Every structure is written in structure tokens, then in C-alpha cells.
Short mmCIF file of C-alpha atoms in Angstrom, two decimals:
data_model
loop_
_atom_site.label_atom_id
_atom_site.label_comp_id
_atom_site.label_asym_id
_atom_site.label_seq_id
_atom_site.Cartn_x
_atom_site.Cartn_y
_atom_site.Cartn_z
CA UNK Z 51 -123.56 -81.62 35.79
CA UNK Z 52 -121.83 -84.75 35.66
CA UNK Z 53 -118.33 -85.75 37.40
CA UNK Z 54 -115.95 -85.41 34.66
CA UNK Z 55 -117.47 -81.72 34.45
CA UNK Z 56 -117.08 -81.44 37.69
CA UNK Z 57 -113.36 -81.92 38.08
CA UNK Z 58 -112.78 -79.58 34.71
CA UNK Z 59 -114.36 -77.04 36.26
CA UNK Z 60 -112.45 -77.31 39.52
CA UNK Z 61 -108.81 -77.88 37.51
CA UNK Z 62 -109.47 -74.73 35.61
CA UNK Z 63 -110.15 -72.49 38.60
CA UNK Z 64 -107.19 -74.07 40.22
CA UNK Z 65 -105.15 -73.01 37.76
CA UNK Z 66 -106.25 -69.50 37.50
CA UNK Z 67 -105.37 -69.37 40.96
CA UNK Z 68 -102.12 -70.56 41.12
CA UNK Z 69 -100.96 -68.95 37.92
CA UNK Z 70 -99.45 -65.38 37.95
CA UNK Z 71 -101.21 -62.22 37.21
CA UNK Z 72 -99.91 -60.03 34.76
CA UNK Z 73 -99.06 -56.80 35.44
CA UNK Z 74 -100.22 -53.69 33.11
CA UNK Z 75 -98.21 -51.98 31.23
CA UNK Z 76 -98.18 -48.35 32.33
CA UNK Z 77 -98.15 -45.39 30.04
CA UNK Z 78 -95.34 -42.50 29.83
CA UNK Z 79 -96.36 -38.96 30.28
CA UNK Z 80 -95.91 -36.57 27.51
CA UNK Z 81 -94.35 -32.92 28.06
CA UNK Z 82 -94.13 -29.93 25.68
CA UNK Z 83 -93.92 -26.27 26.01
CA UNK Z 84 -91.87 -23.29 25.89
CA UNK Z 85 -88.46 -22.69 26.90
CA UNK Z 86 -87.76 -18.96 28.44
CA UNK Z 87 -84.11 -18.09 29.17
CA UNK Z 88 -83.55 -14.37 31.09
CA UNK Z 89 -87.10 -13.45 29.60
CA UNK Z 90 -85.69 -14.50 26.10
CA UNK Z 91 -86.80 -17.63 24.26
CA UNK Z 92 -84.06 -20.12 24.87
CA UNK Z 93 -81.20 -21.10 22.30
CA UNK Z 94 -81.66 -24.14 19.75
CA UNK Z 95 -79.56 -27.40 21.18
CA UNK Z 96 -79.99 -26.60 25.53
CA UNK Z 97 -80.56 -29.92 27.06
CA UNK Z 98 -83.99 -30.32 28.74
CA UNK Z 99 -83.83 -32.92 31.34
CA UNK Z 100 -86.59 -34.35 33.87
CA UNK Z 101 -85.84 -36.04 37.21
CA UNK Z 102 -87.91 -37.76 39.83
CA UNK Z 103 -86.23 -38.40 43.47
CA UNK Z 104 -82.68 -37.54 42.09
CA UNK Z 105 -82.95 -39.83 39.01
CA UNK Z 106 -82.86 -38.82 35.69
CA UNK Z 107 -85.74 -40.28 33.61
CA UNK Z 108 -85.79 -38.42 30.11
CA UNK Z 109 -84.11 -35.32 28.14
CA UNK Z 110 -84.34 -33.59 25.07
CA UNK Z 111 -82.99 -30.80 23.55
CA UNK Z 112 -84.68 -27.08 22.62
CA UNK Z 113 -85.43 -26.33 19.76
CA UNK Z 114 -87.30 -22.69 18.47
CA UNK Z 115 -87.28 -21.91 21.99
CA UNK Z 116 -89.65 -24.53 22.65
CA UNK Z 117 -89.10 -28.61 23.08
CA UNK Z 118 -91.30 -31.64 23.11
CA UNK Z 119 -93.17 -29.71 20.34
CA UNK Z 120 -92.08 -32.23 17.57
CA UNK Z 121 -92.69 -34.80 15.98
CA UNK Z 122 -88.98 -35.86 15.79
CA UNK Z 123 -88.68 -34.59 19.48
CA UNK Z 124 -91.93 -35.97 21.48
CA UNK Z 125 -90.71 -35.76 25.28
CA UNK Z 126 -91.61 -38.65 27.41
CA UNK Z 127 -91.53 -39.39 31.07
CA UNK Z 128 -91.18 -43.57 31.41
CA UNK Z 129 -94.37 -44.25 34.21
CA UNK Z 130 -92.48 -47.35 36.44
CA UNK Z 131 -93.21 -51.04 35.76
CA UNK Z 132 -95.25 -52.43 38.88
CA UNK Z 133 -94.22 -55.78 38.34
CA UNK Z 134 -90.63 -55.45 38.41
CA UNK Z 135 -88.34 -54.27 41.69
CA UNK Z 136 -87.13 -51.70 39.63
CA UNK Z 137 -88.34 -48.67 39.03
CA UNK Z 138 -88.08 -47.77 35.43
CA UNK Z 139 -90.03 -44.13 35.65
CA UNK Z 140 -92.70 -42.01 37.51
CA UNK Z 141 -95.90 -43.10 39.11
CA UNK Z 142 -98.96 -41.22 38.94
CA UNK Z 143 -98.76 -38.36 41.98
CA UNK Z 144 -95.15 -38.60 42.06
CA UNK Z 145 -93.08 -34.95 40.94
CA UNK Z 146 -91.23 -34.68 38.41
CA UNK Z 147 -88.60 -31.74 38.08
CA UNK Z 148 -87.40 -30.18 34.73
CA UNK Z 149 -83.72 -29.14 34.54
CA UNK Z 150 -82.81 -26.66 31.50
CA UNK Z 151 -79.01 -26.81 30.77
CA UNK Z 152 -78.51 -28.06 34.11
CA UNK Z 153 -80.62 -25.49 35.87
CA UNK Z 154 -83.93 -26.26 37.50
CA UNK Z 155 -86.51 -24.58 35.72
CA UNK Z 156 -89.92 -25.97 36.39
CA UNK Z 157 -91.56 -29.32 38.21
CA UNK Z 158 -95.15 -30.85 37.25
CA UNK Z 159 -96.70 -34.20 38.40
CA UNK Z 160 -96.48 -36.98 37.01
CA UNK Z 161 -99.72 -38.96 35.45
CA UNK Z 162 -99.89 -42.12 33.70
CA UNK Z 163 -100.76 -41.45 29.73
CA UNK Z 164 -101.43 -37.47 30.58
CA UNK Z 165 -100.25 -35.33 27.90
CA UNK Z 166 -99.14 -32.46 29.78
CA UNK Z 167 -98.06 -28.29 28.56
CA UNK Z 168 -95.54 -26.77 31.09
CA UNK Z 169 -93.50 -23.71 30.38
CA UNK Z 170 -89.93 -23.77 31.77
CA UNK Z 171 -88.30 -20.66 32.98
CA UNK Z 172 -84.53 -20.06 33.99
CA UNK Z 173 -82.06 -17.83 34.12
CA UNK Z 174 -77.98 -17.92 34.22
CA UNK Z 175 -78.23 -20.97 31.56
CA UNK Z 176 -74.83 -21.07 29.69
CA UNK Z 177 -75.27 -21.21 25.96
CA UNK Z 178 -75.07 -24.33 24.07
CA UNK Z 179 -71.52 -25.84 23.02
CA UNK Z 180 -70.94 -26.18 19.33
CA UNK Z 181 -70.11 -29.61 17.74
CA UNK Z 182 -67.07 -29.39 16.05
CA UNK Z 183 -67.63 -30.44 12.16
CA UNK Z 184 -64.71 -32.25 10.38
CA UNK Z 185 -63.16 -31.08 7.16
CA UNK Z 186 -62.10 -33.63 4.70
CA UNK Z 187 -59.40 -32.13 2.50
CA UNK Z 188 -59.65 -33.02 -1.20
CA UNK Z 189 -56.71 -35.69 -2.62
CA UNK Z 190 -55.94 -35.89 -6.12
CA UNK Z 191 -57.92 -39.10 -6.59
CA UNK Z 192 -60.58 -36.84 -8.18
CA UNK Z 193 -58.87 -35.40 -11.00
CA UNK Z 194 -58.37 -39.15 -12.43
CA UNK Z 195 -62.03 -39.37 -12.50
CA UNK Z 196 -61.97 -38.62 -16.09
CA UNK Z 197 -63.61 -35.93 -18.06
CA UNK Z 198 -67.63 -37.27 -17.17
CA UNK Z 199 -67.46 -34.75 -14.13
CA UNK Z 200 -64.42 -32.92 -14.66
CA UNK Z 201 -62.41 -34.92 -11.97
CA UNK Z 202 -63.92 -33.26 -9.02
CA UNK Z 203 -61.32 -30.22 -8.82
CA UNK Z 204 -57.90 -29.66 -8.46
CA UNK Z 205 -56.01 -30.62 -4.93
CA UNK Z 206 -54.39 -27.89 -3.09
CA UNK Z 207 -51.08 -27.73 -3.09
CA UNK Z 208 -48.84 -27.90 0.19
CA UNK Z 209 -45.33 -28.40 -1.02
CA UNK Z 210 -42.88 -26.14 0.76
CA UNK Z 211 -40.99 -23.92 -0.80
CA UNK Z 212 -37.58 -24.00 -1.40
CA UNK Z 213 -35.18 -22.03 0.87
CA UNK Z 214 -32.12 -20.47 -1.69
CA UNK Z 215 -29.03 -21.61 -0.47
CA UNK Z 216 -26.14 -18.70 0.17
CA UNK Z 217 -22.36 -19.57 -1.46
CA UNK Z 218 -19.72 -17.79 -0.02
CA UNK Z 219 -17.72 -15.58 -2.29
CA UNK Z 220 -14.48 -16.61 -2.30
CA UNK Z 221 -11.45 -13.79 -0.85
CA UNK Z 222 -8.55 -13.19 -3.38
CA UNK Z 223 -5.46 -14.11 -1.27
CA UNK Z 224 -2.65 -11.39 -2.44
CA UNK Z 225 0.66 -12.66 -4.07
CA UNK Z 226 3.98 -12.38 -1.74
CA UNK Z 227 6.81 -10.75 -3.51
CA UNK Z 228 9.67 -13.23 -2.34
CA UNK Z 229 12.82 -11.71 -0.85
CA UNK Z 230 15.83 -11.96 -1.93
CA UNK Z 231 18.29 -13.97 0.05
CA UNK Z 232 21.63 -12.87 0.69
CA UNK Z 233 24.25 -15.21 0.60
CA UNK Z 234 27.56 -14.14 2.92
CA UNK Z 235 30.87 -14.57 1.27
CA UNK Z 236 33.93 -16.12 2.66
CA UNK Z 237 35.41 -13.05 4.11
CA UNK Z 238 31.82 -12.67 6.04
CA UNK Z 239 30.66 -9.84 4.63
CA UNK Z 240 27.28 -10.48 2.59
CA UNK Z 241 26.81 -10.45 -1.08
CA UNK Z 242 24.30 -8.05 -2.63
CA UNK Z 243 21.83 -9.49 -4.99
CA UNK Z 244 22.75 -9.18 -8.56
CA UNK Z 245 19.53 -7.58 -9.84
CA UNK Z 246 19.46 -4.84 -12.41
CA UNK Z 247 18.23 -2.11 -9.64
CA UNK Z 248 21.39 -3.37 -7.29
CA UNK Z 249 24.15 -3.24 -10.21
CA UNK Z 250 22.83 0.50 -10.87
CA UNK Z 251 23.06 1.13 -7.13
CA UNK Z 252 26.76 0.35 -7.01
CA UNK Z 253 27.38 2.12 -9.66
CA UNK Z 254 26.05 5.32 -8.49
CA UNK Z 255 27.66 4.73 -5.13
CA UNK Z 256 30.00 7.91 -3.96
CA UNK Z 257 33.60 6.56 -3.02
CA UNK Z 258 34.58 5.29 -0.10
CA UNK Z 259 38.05 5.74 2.26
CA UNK Z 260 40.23 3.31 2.81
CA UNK Z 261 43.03 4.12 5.73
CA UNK Z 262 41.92 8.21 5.01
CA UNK Z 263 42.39 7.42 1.58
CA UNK Z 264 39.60 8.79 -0.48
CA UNK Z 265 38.91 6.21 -3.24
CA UNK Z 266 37.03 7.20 -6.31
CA UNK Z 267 34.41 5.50 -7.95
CA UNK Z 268 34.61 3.62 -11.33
CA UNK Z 269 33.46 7.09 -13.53
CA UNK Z 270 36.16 8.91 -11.91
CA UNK Z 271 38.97 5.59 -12.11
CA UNK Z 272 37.98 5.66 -16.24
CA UNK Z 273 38.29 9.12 -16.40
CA UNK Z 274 41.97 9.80 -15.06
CA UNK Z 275 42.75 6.89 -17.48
CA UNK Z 276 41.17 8.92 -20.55
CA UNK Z 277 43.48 12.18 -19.12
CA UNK Z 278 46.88 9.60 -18.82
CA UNK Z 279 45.83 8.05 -22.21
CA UNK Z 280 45.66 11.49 -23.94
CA UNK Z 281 48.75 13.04 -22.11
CA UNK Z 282 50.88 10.32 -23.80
CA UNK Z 283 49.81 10.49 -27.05
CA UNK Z 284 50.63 14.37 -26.90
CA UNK Z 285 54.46 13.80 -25.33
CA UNK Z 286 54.93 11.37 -28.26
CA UNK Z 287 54.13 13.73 -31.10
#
């Protein structure tokens, strides 16, 4: 071996040394099984949770009273990243407990790439809450769609409705008969109104006494007259 081999040798193994080693990447550890809630299989959408020292690692939800069971719903425990201060997951030997809509229902331990069945059992689990779904009320936008699809329906119609408005009848006011003033004359003593109804009223009037004096009315005045008148005509024949 030569020099110059000699020193590549030693340069390489130097650096080797000094450099690094990378750490492995560790491998999660699969769950699955079945769910059992008060000896009945559990309700689809409970959360399934795992926890190791406190932390929460990984969750899922149930689904045909079972979880991890899926494609769509594999259930993996992170294993921790040695060459990091963090820890990112579980390390082989460590426990791992399973929480089923927030109540503990199983634990298992933890192993690097394991695929692992476990059965979790609880009881008291409140049922899942529903997601509200939103309704999208149809606008009139369809209709002017024209007549390829038929304008996608008719929009509902939420136009109040008209409240009838009450007018008040109007009273009939009766008509005041006006009274007849009377006017006083100069001696003070008042006139009588000259209507048809007073005139007959005097007429009929029974006579009046003046100083005792019984005064007759106007039929009995025209009648003496009628007696005088004939009377005289008789003395002159």
C-alpha cells in the first residue's frame, strides 16, 4: 500500500467518525377491533382515542361497531423519533390507553410496526352528536334556465300576506230644528212668532178680562156685529 493510499484510507475513516449517525425511522403500531358499549356494539361516529403518559397520540371514529377495521380508517399509534428531543409517539414497552367517547375502555402495549387486535369495552358512553346539515333554499335563478331542464323548479313563495284594512263607518249626525226667537216689543212684553200653528193658536184663544171685564174673542166680536147689522136693517123696513 502506498502513501497516498494510506492517507485516503485514514481521511475516509475520519470522516465516518466525525459525521453524524442517522437515526431510524421507527414504525407506528396498528390497532383494530371491536367496539362494545353496555354489552351492545357501539354507535357509528364515537371518537376512539389512544393516549400514552397523558398525551394524546391518535383517534378515530367507530364505525359498524368496530374501528381501525378500514381501509379509509386504519388506526395508528406514531412510535417516537429517537433522534429528536421530542417525543412524537410510543416506544416499544410503553402503554398505551384507549379512550371511547371520552371513557377509558381498554390499554395494550405499544410495539414498533406490530399490528395489534384489541376489543374495547365501556359503558355510560353518551351517544354521538349529530352534524347539523345546511339547507340551501332554491332562488328563482333556475326557472331562467330555459326549457333544456325545465328551469330547475319553481321558488317558494314567502311574500306576506296582506292584512285588510278596517274603515270606520261614518255616524249620521241628526238635524237641529232651530228655535224660534222671540223678539220683545216696546211695551216689554214679547212677540209671538208669526207661524201658521201660532196665528191658529190666537185665534182659538178663550177671552181674557181686563179690569173684571170679560172680553170676548174675535168669533164672538164678529158675531154681535152680524146681530147689530141685522137688527138695523129690520127697524128700517
Amino acid at each position: 500500500m502506498n502513501k497516498k493510499t494510506s492517507l485516503l484510507s485514514i481521511l475516509l475513516v475520519t470522516i465516518a467518525l466525525c459525521a453524524p449517525a442517522a437515526a431510524i425511522p421507527q414504525i407506528p403500531n396498528q390497532f383494530y377491533g371491536r367496539v362494545t358499549i353496555d354489552e351492545s356494539p357501539a354507535a357509528d361516529g364515537l371518537t376512539v382515542s389512544a393516549w400514552i403518559d397523558g398525551v394524546e397520540y391518535a383517534s378515530t371514529t367507530t364505525s359498524g361497531g368496530t374501528y381501525g377495521t378500514s381501509s379509509a380508517s386504519v388506526f395508528l399509534v406514531p412510535a417516537d423519533d429517537a433522534g429528536t428531543p421530542e417525543k412524537e409517539g410510543g416506544v416499544s414497552g410503553e402503554t398505551v390507553e384507549f379512550y371511547v367517547g371520552g371513557v377509558r375502555a381498554g390499554e395494550a402495549i405499544f410495539v414498533s410496526g406490530g399490528v395489534t387486535e384489541l376489543d374495547l369495552t365501556a359503558s355510560g358512553v353518551p351517544s354521538p352528536t349529530p352534524t347539523p346539515t345546511a339547507t340551501t333554499t332554491p332562488t328563482g335563478g333556475g326557472a331562467a334556465g330555459g326549457g333544456g331542464g325545465g328551469g330547475g323548479g319553481a321558488p317558494t313563495s314567502t311574500m306576506p300576506t296582506p292584512t285588510p284594512t278596517v274603515t270606520p263607518t261614518p255616524t249620521a249626525t241628526p238635524a237641529t230644528t232651530p228655535t224660534p226667537t222671540v223678539t220683545p216689543t216696546s211695551e216689554g212684553a214679547p212677540i209671538p212668532p208669526s207661524t201658521p200653528e201660532a196665528v191658529a193658536t190666537r185665534i182659538r184663544e178663550p177671552p181674557t178680562k181686563i179690569l173684571g171685564i170679560t172680553v170676548p174673542g174675535f168669533e164672538a166680536i164678529f158675531a154681535i156685529i152680524g146681530l147689530l147689522a141685522v137688527a138695523y136693517l129690520t127697524r128700517r123696513r
